Coordinates of C-alpha atoms in Angstrom, one line a residue:
M190 CA 31.6 -30.0 6.3
S191 CA 35.3 -29.1 7.3
T192 CA 34.6 -26.1 9.7
K193 CA 34.2 -26.7 13.2
H194 CA 31.7 -24.9 15.4
N195 CA 30.9 -24.1 19.0
N196 CA 27.6 -25.1 20.4
K197 CA 27.7 -22.8 23.5
P198 CA 25.4 -19.6 23.1
L199 CA 27.8 -16.9 22.5
I200 CA 26.0 -13.7 23.6
T201 CA 29.2 -11.6 23.9
I202 CA 30.9 -12.8 20.7
F203 CA 29.9 -10.8 17.7
C204 CA 31.4 -11.2 14.3
A205 CA 32.0 -7.6 13.5
T206 CA 33.5 -6.5 16.8
S207 CA 35.7 -9.6 16.8
L208 CA 37.4 -8.3 13.7
L209 CA 38.1 -5.0 15.6
F210 CA 39.4 -6.7 18.5
L211 CA 41.8 -9.0 16.4
V212 CA 43.3 -5.9 14.6
G213 CA 44.2 -4.5 18.1
C214 CA 45.7 -7.8 19.3
G215 CA 48.9 -7.7 17.2
G216 CA 52.0 -6.8 19.3
S217 CA 55.0 -4.6 18.3
S218 CA 58.6 -4.0 19.3
D219 CA 61.0 -1.1 19.2
D220 CA 64.5 -2.3 18.1
S221 CA 66.1 0.9 19.1
S222 CA 65.3 0.0 22.7
N223 CA 67.9 -2.7 22.6
S224 CA 70.9 -0.3 22.7
D225 CA 73.1 -2.7 24.3
I226 CA 73.4 -4.8 21.2
T227 CA 75.9 -2.9 19.2
S228 CA 78.5 -5.2 18.2
D229 CA 79.0 -5.5 14.3
T230 CA 80.5 -9.0 14.9
A231 CA 77.7 -10.3 16.7
T232 CA 76.6 -13.7 15.5
P233 CA 72.7 -13.7 14.5
S234 CA 70.8 -16.6 15.7
T235 CA 69.7 -19.1 13.2
P236 CA 66.0 -18.6 12.5
A237 CA 63.6 -21.6 13.1
V238 CA 62.6 -23.6 10.2
P239 CA 58.7 -23.2 10.1
T240 CA 56.7 -26.6 10.0
T241 CA 54.2 -27.1 7.4
P242 CA 50.7 -27.8 8.6
A243 CA 49.2 -30.9 7.5
T244 CA 46.6 -30.2 4.8
P245 CA 43.1 -31.4 5.8
T246 CA 41.2 -33.7 3.5
P247 CA 38.3 -31.7 2.0
E248 CA 34.9 -33.0 2.5
S249 CA 32.5 -33.5 -0.5
P250 CA 30.2 -30.4 -0.9
T251 CA 26.5 -31.1 -0.2
I252 CA 24.2 -31.3 -3.1
L253 CA 21.1 -29.4 -2.5
T254 CA 17.7 -29.6 -4.4
G255 CA 15.6 -26.9 -5.6
L256 CA 12.3 -26.4 -7.4
F257 CA 11.3 -24.3 -10.5
L258 CA 7.7 -23.3 -10.1
D259 CA 4.9 -21.9 -12.1
S260 CA 3.4 -25.2 -11.7
A261 CA 6.5 -27.5 -11.3
V262 CA 8.2 -27.1 -14.7
S263 CA 9.6 -30.2 -16.1
G264 CA 12.1 -30.2 -19.1
L265 CA 13.8 -26.8 -18.5
N266 CA 17.5 -26.8 -18.9
Y267 CA 19.7 -25.5 -16.1
Q268 CA 23.5 -25.1 -15.4
T269 CA 25.6 -24.1 -12.3
A270 CA 29.4 -24.1 -11.9
S271 CA 29.0 -27.6 -10.7
Q272 CA 25.9 -29.1 -11.9
Q273 CA 23.9 -29.2 -15.2
G274 CA 20.8 -31.0 -16.5
V275 CA 17.1 -30.9 -17.1
T276 CA 14.5 -30.4 -14.5
N277 CA 12.6 -33.5 -13.5
L278 CA 9.0 -34.1 -13.5
A279 CA 8.7 -32.6 -10.1
G280 CA 10.4 -29.3 -11.4
E281 CA 13.6 -30.2 -9.3
F282 CA 17.2 -29.2 -10.2
S283 CA 20.5 -29.8 -8.3
Y284 CA 23.1 -27.1 -7.0
L285 CA 25.6 -26.2 -4.4
A286 CA 25.2 -23.6 -1.8
D287 CA 25.9 -20.0 -3.1
E288 CA 26.1 -21.1 -6.7
N289 CA 24.5 -18.9 -9.6
I290 CA 22.0 -20.9 -11.8
T291 CA 21.0 -20.2 -15.3
F292 CA 18.0 -21.7 -16.9
S293 CA 17.2 -22.0 -20.6
I294 CA 14.9 -23.1 -23.4
G295 CA 17.1 -23.8 -26.5
Q296 CA 19.0 -20.8 -27.2
T297 CA 16.7 -18.3 -25.1
V298 CA 18.5 -17.9 -21.7
F299 CA 16.9 -16.6 -18.5
P300 CA 18.8 -14.2 -16.4
A301 CA 21.4 -16.0 -14.0
L302 CA 20.4 -15.7 -10.3
N303 CA 21.5 -17.2 -7.0
A304 CA 20.1 -21.0 -6.8
D305 CA 17.5 -21.4 -4.0
A306 CA 15.0 -24.0 -2.7
Y307 CA 12.4 -22.4 -4.8
I308 CA 12.7 -20.3 -8.0
T309 CA 9.8 -18.8 -9.9
P310 CA 9.6 -16.2 -12.7
L311 CA 9.6 -13.4 -9.9
S312 CA 13.0 -14.3 -8.6
V313 CA 14.3 -15.0 -12.2
F314 CA 13.7 -11.4 -12.9
N315 CA 14.4 -10.1 -9.3
T316 CA 11.0 -8.5 -8.7
T317 CA 8.1 -8.7 -6.7
D318 CA 5.8 -7.3 -9.4
I319 CA 3.7 -10.2 -10.8
N320 CA 2.5 -7.7 -13.6
A321 CA 6.0 -7.0 -14.7
T322 CA 6.2 -7.4 -18.6
E323 CA 9.0 -10.1 -18.5
V324 CA 7.2 -12.1 -15.6
V325 CA 4.0 -12.1 -17.5
N326 CA 5.7 -13.2 -20.8
T327 CA 7.4 -16.0 -18.9
L328 CA 4.3 -17.2 -17.3
R329 CA 2.4 -17.1 -20.6
L330 CA 5.2 -18.9 -22.3
L331 CA 5.7 -21.7 -19.8
Q332 CA 1.9 -22.5 -19.4
S333 CA 1.6 -22.1 -23.4
L334 CA 4.5 -25.0 -23.8
D335 CA 2.8 -27.5 -21.5
S336 CA 2.4 -30.7 -23.3
D337 CA -1.1 -31.5 -22.0
R338 CA -2.0 -27.9 -21.5
D339 CA -3.3 -28.8 -18.0
V340 CA -1.2 -26.7 -15.8
T341 CA -2.7 -28.1 -12.6
N342 CA -0.7 -31.3 -13.1
G343 CA 2.6 -29.6 -13.8
I344 CA 4.2 -28.0 -16.8
V345 CA 5.9 -30.5 -19.2
L346 CA 7.9 -28.9 -22.0
P347 CA 7.8 -30.9 -25.3
S348 CA 10.8 -32.8 -26.0
D349 CA 11.5 -31.2 -29.3
I350 CA 11.4 -27.5 -28.0
H351 CA 15.0 -27.0 -27.2
T352 CA 16.0 -27.7 -30.8
L353 CA 13.4 -25.4 -32.2
V354 CA 14.4 -22.5 -30.3
T355 CA 17.5 -21.1 -32.1
N356 CA 17.5 -17.5 -31.0
N357 CA 17.7 -15.8 -27.6
I358 CA 14.4 -14.2 -27.5
D359 CA 14.0 -11.1 -25.3
F360 CA 11.5 -11.4 -22.4
R361 CA 10.5 -7.7 -22.8
A362 CA 10.3 -7.8 -26.5
N363 CA 7.1 -6.1 -27.9
N364 CA 6.7 -9.1 -30.4
F365 CA 7.4 -11.8 -27.7
E366 CA 4.2 -13.6 -28.4
S367 CA 4.3 -13.6 -32.1
L368 CA 8.0 -14.9 -32.0
W369 CA 7.1 -17.7 -29.7
L370 CA 3.9 -18.5 -31.8
E371 CA 6.3 -19.3 -34.7
V372 CA 8.1 -21.8 -32.6
I373 CA 4.9 -23.3 -31.1
Q374 CA 3.5 -23.9 -34.5
S375 CA 6.4 -25.8 -35.5
S376 CA 6.4 -27.9 -32.3
Q377 CA 4.7 -31.3 -31.5
L378 CA 2.2 -29.5 -29.2
T379 CA -1.5 -30.1 -30.0
N380 CA -2.6 -26.8 -28.8
K381 CA -0.8 -24.1 -30.7
T382 CA -2.4 -21.0 -28.9
F383 CA -0.9 -18.6 -26.4
V384 CA -2.3 -18.5 -22.8
T385 CA -3.8 -15.1 -22.0
A386 CA -2.1 -12.9 -19.5
D387 CA -5.0 -13.0 -17.1
D388 CA -5.3 -16.8 -17.1
A389 CA -1.5 -17.0 -16.7
I390 CA -1.3 -14.7 -13.7
Y391 CA -4.4 -16.2 -11.8
H392 CA -2.7 -19.8 -12.2
F393 CA 0.7 -18.4 -10.7
Q394 CA -1.1 -16.7 -8.0
Q395 CA -2.3 -20.1 -6.8
T396 CA 1.2 -21.5 -6.9
L397 CA 2.5 -18.7 -5.0
M398 CA 0.1 -19.7 -2.2
T399 CA 1.4 -23.2 -2.1
I400 CA 4.8 -22.1 -1.5
D401 CA 3.9 -19.7 1.1
D402 CA 2.1 -22.6 3.2
G403 CA 4.8 -25.1 2.3
S404 CA 2.7 -27.4 0.3
A405 CA 4.6 -26.9 -2.8
S406 CA 7.3 -29.4 -1.7
T407 CA 7.7 -32.5 -3.6
C408 CA 8.8 -34.3 -0.3
T409 CA 6.7 -37.0 1.4
K410 CA 5.0 -36.5 4.8
T411 CA 5.7 -39.6 6.8
H412 CA 8.3 -38.7 9.3
A413 CA 7.3 -38.5 13.0
K414 CA 8.6 -35.0 13.5
I415 CA 6.2 -33.4 11.0
G416 CA 4.4 -30.6 12.7
W417 CA 7.1 -30.1 15.5
T418 CA 8.0 -26.4 16.0
G419 CA 10.2 -24.3 18.2
M420 CA 11.0 -20.6 18.7
F421 CA 14.4 -19.1 18.1
E422 CA 16.4 -18.4 21.3
T423 CA 18.0 -15.1 20.7
F424 CA 21.7 -14.7 21.4
A425 CA 23.1 -12.1 18.9
H426 CA 22.1 -10.0 16.0
N427 CA 18.4 -9.8 16.8
V428 CA 17.8 -13.3 15.6
S429 CA 14.0 -14.3 16.4
G430 CA 11.3 -16.3 14.7
K431 CA 9.4 -19.7 14.5
A432 CA 10.5 -22.8 12.7
T433 CA 8.1 -25.7 11.7
I434 CA 8.9 -28.9 10.2
V435 CA 6.2 -29.1 7.4
D436 CA 7.3 -32.4 5.6
D437 CA 10.2 -35.0 5.3
C438 CA 12.6 -32.4 4.0
T439 CA 11.2 -28.9 4.6
I440 CA 11.4 -26.4 7.4
V441 CA 9.4 -23.3 7.3
I442 CA 10.6 -20.2 9.1
E443 CA 8.1 -17.6 10.1
Q444 CA 8.3 -14.0 11.6
F445 CA 12.1 -14.3 11.0
D446 CA 14.3 -11.4 12.2
Y447 CA 18.0 -11.0 11.7
D448 CA 20.1 -7.7 11.1
G449 CA 22.3 -9.2 8.7
L450 CA 25.4 -8.0 10.1
G451 CA 27.5 -11.3 10.6
P452 CA 29.9 -12.6 7.8
D453 CA 29.7 -16.2 6.5
V454 CA 26.3 -17.1 8.1
Y455 CA 24.0 -20.1 7.4
F456 CA 21.2 -22.1 8.9
Y457 CA 22.8 -25.1 10.5
G458 CA 21.1 -28.4 11.6
A459 CA 22.4 -30.6 14.4
I460 CA 21.5 -33.1 17.3
A461 CA 21.1 -31.6 20.7
N462 CA 22.5 -28.2 19.4
D463 CA 25.9 -29.5 18.9
Y464 CA 26.7 -27.2 16.1
V465 CA 30.5 -27.8 16.6
G466 CA 30.2 -31.5 16.0
S467 CA 31.3 -33.2 12.8
S468 CA 27.5 -34.2 12.2
A469 CA 26.3 -30.6 12.1
F470 CA 25.5 -29.4 8.7
S471 CA 24.4 -26.4 6.8
M472 CA 21.0 -25.9 5.2
G473 CA 20.3 -23.5 2.2
N474 CA 22.3 -20.7 1.0
K475 CA 24.5 -18.2 2.9
L476 CA 22.5 -15.4 4.5
N477 CA 25.0 -13.1 2.7
G478 CA 24.7 -9.9 4.8
Q479 CA 20.8 -9.4 4.1
S480 CA 18.7 -8.1 6.8
Y481 CA 15.2 -9.7 7.6
A482 CA 12.2 -8.4 9.4
N483 CA 9.2 -10.7 9.9
A484 CA 10.1 -12.6 7.0
Q485 CA 9.0 -16.2 5.7
L486 CA 11.7 -18.6 4.6
T487 CA 11.6 -22.2 3.4
I488 CA 14.6 -24.4 3.9
K489 CA 15.2 -27.6 2.3
L490 CA 17.5 -30.3 3.9
P491 CA 20.3 -31.5 1.7
K492 CA 19.7 -34.8 -0.2
S493 CA 21.8 -36.8 2.2
M494 CA 20.2 -35.6 5.3
T495 CA 16.7 -36.6 6.8
M496 CA 14.9 -35.3 9.9
D497 CA 16.6 -37.9 12.1
D498 CA 19.8 -35.9 11.6
L499 CA 18.5 -33.0 13.5
T500 CA 16.8 -31.9 16.8
G501 CA 17.1 -28.2 16.2
M502 CA 18.7 -25.6 14.0
S503 CA 21.0 -22.5 14.5
V504 CA 21.7 -19.3 12.9
W505 CA 25.4 -19.9 12.7
C506 CA 28.4 -17.7 11.9
V507 CA 31.0 -20.0 10.4
D508 CA 33.8 -17.4 10.6
F509 CA 33.8 -17.0 14.4
N510 CA 32.0 -20.3 15.5
A511 CA 29.1 -18.0 16.8
N512 CA 25.6 -19.0 17.5
F513 CA 23.3 -16.2 16.9
G514 CA 20.2 -17.9 17.7
Q515 CA 18.7 -21.4 17.9
V516 CA 15.6 -23.5 17.8
T517 CA 14.9 -26.9 19.5
F518 CA 12.0 -28.7 17.9
T519 CA 9.2 -30.1 20.1
Q520 CA 5.9 -31.6 19.5

């Protein structure tokens, strides 16, 4: 992470007002006031040659891990600007912060969206309506394509499915089920029927409950800090809430408030609240101007980090090295 940070609480530094202040800081001069300089033969001074600052060595970006969930969906193609592959048995995919990601089954492509720690059919279609046609169709499809048809142990797409899907099938199509039944009939699946909408929705509701309580994570639960909590100290932009370490790589934030007015804001982890130090690191995606009120968020540690690498976390404004609020984890 090449950006440096200031670990002191900055109650009086606000990103928006700092921009206005900087605009007013530029000096100006009136050349006409120098009326004593009139000679046409005056020799101009030689301008100083500006020095070129040294180019800093960029650090490698942090690769993050997310989960695609109905149950954990394995065998789903994914691609970002920097990463591509197939979701593993845990439903995991790799991405960099703030990248868009696209999932696909053969030539059928899901809408692109911002990569995150958890992605479900709801987030793919940017809705909270579990009964939306495209959401229900996706749930039915994924559960129907499960190799052993037991969605309680995860969804594993058959290995031949990507070669069989030669068209981009619309998730809102009236004949969605019949189009996919043609594919299923040609596949190596033993159960070639389509899961009902009621069964698909019921199962997905159980999955959503595991996301809410943090149990959907594939991380182990061995670290001594599991269960440690902390309340955000509020320094700016109405930041507040409670953070809890729920497993070896997951922090759940509850009752989270933030007005969304800071630019370039991330959650940061650090030892002893040293968010300006070289060992400080970002977690999750940029908070992108979105406001939060009594929200619940799930933050995953980067692959290269463990709970040993932090004793607290901050809502950190990178542009102005401003700490909007911080948590210190305690037992």
